[in-house]
Short mmCIF file of C-alpha atoms in Angstrom, two decimals:
data_model
loop_
_atom_site.label_atom_id
_atom_site.label_comp_id
_atom_site.label_asym_id
_atom_site.label_seq_id
_atom_site.Cartn_x
_atom_site.Cartn_y
_atom_site.Cartn_z
CA UNK A 8 0.20 0.18 0.10
CA UNK A 9 1.37 3.28 -1.00
CA UNK A 10 0.45 6.80 0.67
CA UNK A 11 1.41 9.80 -1.85
CA UNK A 12 2.85 13.21 -0.41
CA UNK A 13 0.91 15.87 -1.98
CA UNK A 14 2.16 19.63 -2.32
CA UNK A 15 -0.45 21.80 -1.10
CA UNK A 16 -2.19 23.87 -3.93
CA UNK A 17 -4.30 27.29 -3.57
CA UNK A 18 -7.39 25.34 -3.08
CA UNK A 19 -5.64 23.79 0.36
CA UNK A 20 -4.27 26.87 1.31
CA UNK A 21 -7.57 28.74 1.19
CA UNK A 22 -8.83 26.24 3.41
CA UNK A 23 -6.04 27.04 5.67
CA UNK A 24 -6.93 28.05 9.58
CA UNK A 25 -4.95 31.21 10.69
CA UNK A 26 -4.57 33.16 14.13
CA UNK A 27 -3.89 36.90 14.20
CA UNK A 28 -2.88 37.65 17.74
CA UNK A 29 -1.68 41.46 18.18
CA UNK A 30 -2.73 43.97 21.04
CA UNK A 31 -3.80 46.56 18.86
CA UNK A 32 -6.96 46.40 17.43
CA UNK A 33 -6.21 48.36 14.07
CA UNK A 34 -3.44 46.00 13.43
CA UNK A 35 -5.50 43.07 13.61
CA UNK A 36 -8.32 44.52 11.58
CA UNK A 37 -5.49 45.53 8.70
CA UNK A 38 -4.30 41.75 8.88
CA UNK A 39 -7.59 40.29 8.78
CA UNK A 40 -8.49 42.68 5.64
CA UNK A 41 -5.26 41.76 3.78
CA UNK A 42 -5.77 38.02 4.30
CA UNK A 43 -9.37 37.62 3.21
CA UNK A 44 -9.08 40.02 0.26
CA UNK A 45 -6.47 37.28 -0.75
CA UNK A 46 -9.04 34.27 0.26
CA UNK A 47 -7.82 33.22 3.20
CA UNK A 48 -11.21 33.21 4.80
CA UNK A 49 -10.53 30.85 7.87
CA UNK A 50 -9.19 33.35 10.30
CA UNK A 51 -9.60 34.13 14.14
CA UNK A 52 -8.12 36.71 15.83
CA UNK A 53 -7.46 38.37 19.19
CA UNK A 54 -5.80 41.21 21.19
CA UNK A 55 -5.17 39.07 24.49
CA UNK A 56 -2.18 36.62 23.73
CA UNK A 57 -3.31 34.66 26.86
CA UNK A 58 -6.64 34.00 25.03
CA UNK A 59 -4.55 33.76 21.81
CA UNK A 60 -2.60 30.58 23.56
CA UNK A 61 -5.55 29.10 24.66
CA UNK A 62 -7.08 29.05 21.25
CA UNK A 63 -3.89 27.61 19.74
CA UNK A 64 -4.04 24.95 22.74
CA UNK A 65 -7.85 24.03 21.91
CA UNK A 66 -7.61 23.82 18.06
CA UNK A 67 -4.25 24.47 16.71
CA UNK A 68 -4.09 26.62 13.83
CA UNK A 69 -2.12 26.21 10.40
CA UNK A 70 -0.32 29.53 10.96
CA UNK A 71 0.07 32.25 13.74
CA UNK A 72 0.30 35.73 12.68
CA UNK A 73 1.87 37.27 16.51
CA UNK A 74 2.79 40.87 17.12
CA UNK A 75 6.18 40.76 19.29
CA UNK A 76 5.65 43.37 22.35
CA UNK A 77 2.52 42.82 23.89
CA UNK A 78 1.42 43.21 27.74
CA UNK A 79 1.42 40.32 30.17
CA UNK A 80 2.84 37.70 27.23
CA UNK A 81 5.30 39.05 24.62
CA UNK A 82 5.93 37.11 21.37
CA UNK A 83 8.83 34.97 22.13
CA UNK A 84 7.09 33.68 25.84
CA UNK A 85 4.08 32.83 23.86
CA UNK A 86 6.10 31.24 21.31
CA UNK A 87 7.69 29.05 23.78
CA UNK A 88 4.86 28.16 25.89
CA UNK A 89 2.92 27.16 22.67
CA UNK A 90 5.83 24.77 21.66
CA UNK A 91 6.03 23.39 25.32
CA UNK A 92 2.34 22.52 25.35
CA UNK A 93 1.85 21.51 21.40
CA UNK A 94 5.24 19.93 20.86
CA UNK A 95 5.35 18.75 16.88
CA UNK A 96 1.82 20.30 16.54
CA UNK A 97 2.67 23.51 17.15
CA UNK A 98 1.94 25.62 14.12
CA UNK A 99 4.47 27.79 12.52
CA UNK A 100 4.52 31.44 13.77
CA UNK A 101 5.41 34.67 11.72
CA UNK A 102 6.24 37.77 13.93
CA UNK A 103 4.88 40.68 12.86
CA UNK A 104 5.94 43.94 14.60
CA UNK A 105 7.26 47.46 14.71
CA UNK A 106 10.51 46.56 16.02
CA UNK A 107 13.65 45.70 14.21
CA UNK A 108 16.25 45.66 17.04
CA UNK A 109 18.89 42.85 16.22
CA UNK A 110 18.37 41.39 20.12
CA UNK A 111 14.51 41.18 19.40
CA UNK A 112 14.79 39.46 15.76
CA UNK A 113 17.11 36.83 17.17
CA UNK A 114 15.19 36.22 20.50
CA UNK A 115 12.34 35.85 18.39
CA UNK A 116 13.70 33.23 15.73
CA UNK A 117 16.07 31.41 18.75
CA UNK A 118 12.46 30.89 20.79
CA UNK A 119 10.96 29.17 17.35
CA UNK A 120 9.43 31.74 15.01
CA UNK A 121 9.71 30.97 11.52
CA UNK A 122 9.86 34.37 9.97
CA UNK A 123 10.07 37.80 10.86
CA UNK A 124 8.51 40.93 9.51
CA UNK A 125 8.70 44.57 10.37
CA UNK A 126 6.23 47.38 9.95
CA UNK A 127 5.60 49.01 7.83
CA UNK A 128 4.91 46.18 5.63
CA UNK A 129 3.41 45.78 2.10
CA UNK A 130 0.41 43.25 1.58
CA UNK A 131 2.20 41.28 -1.14
CA UNK A 132 5.08 41.06 1.51
CA UNK A 133 2.63 39.29 4.21
CA UNK A 134 0.70 37.12 1.66
CA UNK A 135 3.97 35.51 0.17
CA UNK A 136 5.38 35.07 3.48
CA UNK A 137 1.98 33.55 5.09
CA UNK A 138 1.92 31.30 2.05
CA UNK A 139 5.40 29.99 2.08
CA UNK A 140 5.00 29.55 5.76
CA UNK A 141 1.37 27.50 5.13
CA UNK A 142 2.61 25.32 2.30
CA UNK A 143 5.98 24.16 4.05
CA UNK A 144 3.54 23.54 7.28
CA UNK A 145 0.96 21.37 5.42
CA UNK A 146 3.83 19.54 3.43
CA UNK A 147 5.52 18.83 7.04
CA UNK A 148 2.08 17.57 8.25
CA UNK A 149 1.64 15.67 5.10
CA UNK A 150 5.44 14.17 5.98
CA UNK A 151 4.41 13.28 9.76
CA UNK A 152 1.35 11.82 8.45
CA UNK A 153 3.30 9.58 5.90
CA UNK A 154 5.67 8.84 8.78
CA UNK A 155 2.82 7.71 11.24
CA UNK A 156 1.12 5.25 8.26
CA UNK A 157 4.29 3.65 7.49
CA UNK A 158 5.18 3.15 11.36
CA UNK A 159 1.82 1.80 11.66
CA UNK A 160 2.68 -0.54 8.63
CA UNK A 161 5.70 -1.65 10.21
CA UNK A 162 3.90 -2.31 13.28
CA UNK A 163 1.53 -4.14 11.68
CA UNK A 164 4.04 -5.97 9.69
CA UNK A 165 6.11 -6.95 12.64
CA UNK A 166 3.19 -8.42 14.52
CA UNK A 167 2.44 -10.55 11.55
CA UNK A 168 5.91 -11.87 11.51
CA UNK A 169 5.57 -12.97 15.39
CA UNK A 170 2.63 -14.47 14.66
CA UNK A 171 3.87 -16.45 11.86
CA UNK A 172 7.29 -17.10 13.98
CA UNK A 173 4.87 -18.53 17.13
CA UNK A 174 2.76 -20.67 14.52
CA UNK A 175 5.71 -22.33 13.11
CA UNK A 176 7.59 -23.06 16.54
CA UNK A 177 4.21 -24.33 17.74
CA UNK A 178 3.88 -26.55 14.52
CA UNK A 179 7.23 -27.69 15.06
CA UNK A 180 6.62 -28.49 18.86
CA UNK A 181 3.45 -30.17 17.31
CA UNK A 182 5.63 -32.48 15.09
CA UNK A 183 7.92 -33.16 18.08
CA UNK A 184 4.63 -34.07 20.05
CA UNK A 185 2.83 -36.55 17.96
CA UNK A 186 6.15 -38.56 18.11
CA UNK A 187 6.42 -38.66 21.98
CA UNK A 188 2.62 -38.21 22.89
CA UNK A 189 3.45 -38.79 26.35
CA UNK A 190 5.27 -35.67 27.06
CA UNK A 191 1.73 -33.61 26.54
CA UNK A 192 2.19 -30.04 26.96
CA UNK A 193 5.88 -30.83 28.38
CA UNK A 194 7.05 -28.34 25.59
CA UNK A 195 5.03 -25.81 26.16
CA UNK A 196 5.84 -26.01 30.39
CA UNK A 197 9.44 -25.63 29.32
CA UNK A 198 9.09 -22.42 27.46
CA UNK A 199 7.25 -20.76 30.35
CA UNK A 200 9.34 -22.24 33.17
CA UNK A 201 12.70 -21.16 31.43
CA UNK A 202 11.55 -17.68 30.50
CA UNK A 203 10.27 -17.30 34.21
CA UNK A 204 13.39 -18.78 35.62
CA UNK A 205 15.45 -16.23 33.61
CA UNK A 206 13.87 -13.43 34.46
CA UNK A 207 14.04 -14.50 38.04
CA UNK A 208 18.20 -14.43 37.38
CA UNK A 209 18.07 -10.93 36.20
CA UNK A 210 18.53 -11.52 32.54
CA UNK A 211 17.44 -8.96 30.25
CA UNK A 212 13.76 -8.63 29.02
CA UNK A 213 14.76 -9.49 25.35
CA UNK A 214 16.85 -12.81 26.18
CA UNK A 215 14.03 -13.70 28.46
CA UNK A 216 11.54 -13.67 25.91
CA UNK A 217 13.59 -15.27 23.14
CA UNK A 218 14.56 -18.16 25.56
CA UNK A 219 10.63 -18.51 26.46
CA UNK A 220 10.17 -19.03 22.56
CA UNK A 221 12.87 -21.20 21.64
CA UNK A 222 12.96 -23.46 24.87
CA UNK A 223 9.84 -25.50 23.17
CA UNK A 224 12.12 -26.46 20.66
CA UNK A 225 14.26 -28.22 23.04
CA UNK A 226 13.66 -32.00 21.90
CA UNK A 227 12.60 -31.07 18.32
CA UNK A 228 15.30 -33.77 17.29
CA UNK A 229 12.99 -36.49 18.38
CA UNK A 230 11.20 -36.64 15.29
CA UNK A 231 14.27 -38.35 13.84
CA UNK A 232 14.70 -41.16 16.38
CA UNK A 233 12.84 -44.34 15.88
CA UNK A 234 9.77 -45.54 17.45
CA UNK A 235 11.15 -48.88 18.43
CA UNK A 236 13.63 -46.74 20.69
CA UNK A 237 11.50 -43.46 21.34
CA UNK A 238 8.44 -45.47 22.63
CA UNK A 239 10.29 -48.26 24.27
CA UNK A 240 8.17 -49.28 27.00
CA UNK A 241 11.43 -49.84 29.22
CA UNK A 242 15.17 -49.19 29.64
CA UNK A 243 17.37 -48.75 26.35
CA UNK A 244 20.16 -51.00 25.92
CA UNK A 245 23.38 -49.40 24.95
CA UNK A 246 22.97 -49.26 20.97
CA UNK A 247 19.41 -47.74 21.64
CA UNK A 248 20.53 -45.32 24.09
CA UNK A 249 23.28 -44.04 21.75
CA UNK A 250 20.40 -43.62 19.20
CA UNK A 251 18.26 -41.80 21.61
CA UNK A 252 21.28 -39.32 22.67
CA UNK A 253 21.42 -38.43 18.89
CA UNK A 254 18.29 -36.50 19.36
CA UNK A 255 20.39 -33.27 20.91
CA UNK A 256 22.57 -32.87 17.64
CA UNK A 257 19.68 -33.88 15.38
CA UNK A 258 17.84 -30.99 16.78
CA UNK A 259 20.49 -28.48 16.42
CA UNK A 260 21.22 -29.45 12.82
CA UNK A 261 17.48 -29.21 12.16
CA UNK A 262 17.35 -25.49 13.70
CA UNK A 263 20.75 -24.40 13.09
CA UNK A 264 21.70 -22.32 9.66
CA UNK A 265 18.62 -20.25 9.54
CA UNK A 266 20.54 -16.79 10.68
CA UNK A 267 17.45 -15.82 12.85
CA UNK A 268 18.43 -15.16 16.57
CA UNK A 269 15.49 -17.14 18.05
CA UNK A 270 16.20 -20.22 15.95
CA UNK A 271 19.91 -20.19 16.22
CA UNK A 272 19.29 -19.87 20.14
CA UNK A 273 16.95 -22.85 19.87
CA UNK A 274 19.74 -24.37 18.00
CA UNK A 275 21.85 -24.14 20.73
CA UNK A 276 19.30 -25.34 23.65
CA UNK A 277 18.78 -28.55 21.70
CA UNK A 278 22.46 -28.89 21.64
CA UNK A 279 23.25 -28.09 25.26
CA UNK A 280 20.16 -29.10 27.25
CA UNK A 281 21.38 -32.66 28.44
CA UNK A 282 24.91 -31.51 28.91
CA UNK A 283 25.78 -31.66 33.02
CA UNK A 284 27.51 -29.00 35.18
CA UNK A 285 30.17 -32.21 36.12
CA UNK A 286 30.93 -32.84 32.49
CA UNK A 287 29.28 -35.88 32.36
CA UNK A 288 26.38 -35.07 30.01
CA UNK A 289 26.27 -35.43 26.36
CA UNK A 290 26.72 -35.01 22.98
CA UNK A 291 29.68 -32.71 23.83
CA UNK A 292 30.56 -33.56 27.37
CA UNK A 293 30.69 -29.81 28.29
CA UNK A 294 31.10 -28.72 32.26
CA UNK A 295 30.67 -25.44 34.08
CA UNK A 296 30.11 -22.43 32.42
CA UNK A 297 31.49 -23.86 28.94
CA UNK A 298 27.95 -24.93 28.90
CA UNK A 299 25.76 -22.18 27.28
CA UNK A 300 23.63 -20.50 29.59
CA UNK A 301 20.30 -20.94 27.95
CA UNK A 302 21.04 -24.85 27.95
CA UNK A 303 21.96 -24.63 31.79
CA UNK A 304 18.52 -23.01 32.22
CA UNK A 305 16.37 -25.44 30.25
CA UNK A 306 18.14 -28.46 31.84
CA UNK A 307 16.46 -27.43 35.12
CA UNK A 308 13.32 -26.83 34.06
CA UNK A 309 13.57 -30.08 31.80
CA UNK A 310 14.67 -32.19 34.59
CA UNK A 311 11.66 -30.88 36.95
CA UNK A 312 9.28 -31.39 34.33
CA UNK A 313 10.02 -34.66 32.86
CA UNK A 314 10.11 -36.27 36.36
CA UNK A 315 6.82 -35.29 36.85
CA UNK A 316 5.35 -36.57 33.71
CA UNK A 317 4.57 -39.92 32.53
CA UNK A 318 6.75 -41.74 30.02
CA UNK A 319 6.79 -45.08 28.29
CA UNK A 320 9.56 -46.09 30.82
CA UNK A 321 8.35 -44.67 34.16
CA UNK A 322 5.73 -43.11 36.37
CA UNK A 323 5.37 -39.53 37.08
CA UNK A 324 7.40 -38.78 40.34
CA UNK A 325 5.19 -36.81 43.23
CA UNK A 326 6.44 -33.12 43.73
CA UNK A 327 8.50 -33.52 46.83
CA UNK A 328 10.57 -36.16 45.42
CA UNK A 329 11.08 -34.28 42.13
CA UNK A 330 11.85 -31.31 44.16
CA UNK A 331 14.23 -33.01 46.25
CA UNK A 332 16.12 -34.58 43.44
CA UNK A 333 17.00 -31.07 42.05
CA UNK A 334 18.68 -30.43 45.36
CA UNK A 335 20.48 -33.70 45.29
CA UNK A 336 21.65 -33.11 41.51
CA UNK A 337 22.77 -29.53 41.72
CA UNK A 338 26.50 -29.06 41.57
CA UNK A 339 26.63 -32.47 39.54
CA UNK A 340 24.10 -32.90 36.76
CA UNK A 341 22.70 -28.85 37.15
CA UNK A 342 24.28 -25.62 37.82
CA UNK A 343 23.99 -25.10 41.27
CA UNK A 344 22.79 -21.67 41.37
CA UNK A 345 20.53 -22.04 38.86
CA UNK A 346 18.97 -24.84 40.41
CA UNK A 347 19.04 -23.19 43.96
CA UNK A 348 17.53 -20.18 42.32
CA UNK A 349 14.76 -22.45 40.99
CA UNK A 350 14.05 -23.95 44.14
CA UNK A 351 14.16 -20.49 46.40
CA UNK A 352 11.18 -19.91 43.63
CA UNK A 353 9.43 -23.14 43.75
CA UNK A 354 6.07 -22.00 44.82
CA UNK A 355 6.16 -20.10 41.52
CA UNK A 356 7.68 -22.73 39.48
CA UNK A 357 4.91 -25.27 40.65
CA UNK A 358 2.10 -22.81 39.85
CA UNK A 359 3.33 -22.35 36.22
CA UNK A 360 3.36 -26.55 36.20
CA UNK A 361 0.16 -26.77 37.72
CA UNK A 362 -1.74 -23.93 35.42
CA UNK A 363 -0.28 -26.06 32.55
CA UNK A 364 -1.01 -29.78 33.49
CA UNK A 365 -1.83 -32.27 30.72
#
């Protein structure tokens, strides 16, 4: 979708709204007469600068023609108050004054006046300067409207991409669950538990969100494991165990190489979530902080949820037994600090588990 920027023509200028502010009524009347003869009919006027300021705030005009020296609120003070209140919506200001002192001109322009005309002036000068400022202001507003339109398009496209990403991940997770039906909502819980544990660890919001989205893919490699191994209702023999352990590398291969930060993180988790703090895990035998932080966080959550879940080879553990086990393997299987953080916040973690039960 495209949105054109139209440079204002005379028809649009004739519909422009102007505000004249001068403490001398005769000056106000003269300006109104000049402007109306030129076809600029939408004109408001006042001799009270405070009333003029209120008119600007209630309904900003397209141009303000403003006297410099006025009682109560001079031109520069008026501009400062208006700009502070309206910000980017403040209209341009044309100062019209009998005073041409350099310091006054400088103060007016530095405060925010766009142009400066001294009395006496000719009709054509006022009209030319007014039209130029109106054209610039209308073009500026057109550009701002286009910017807002484009920003909204970007937001909508970003939301669409986020939805697409979430849907792809959800369907990938479903593919893994079809191979291992007993896991139920295990993968979704791992995402929620891991994100919350990362937040409790004080990690930045961006990482927490990515981890929550990537962690459910930790076991995606199981789609490459034969049913005779994956669904075997008993202990695996050494050869079968080697096949089962290959799901980490398979998952990493499936997710790697996209160039997308989220899938890169998911690949890292898939490869590292079965590593152990003491180096006894797989597939690379990493230990301690050589194991990626993402893998260490997911490992704690995965152990917790897996112990509480039914599997072809075991019945679910009780909550007390599962929590006790996490404490027992902290420092050997699991990162001791992350495991302790989990246990320190066990009530919250249990709540997430119960809210997302099968």
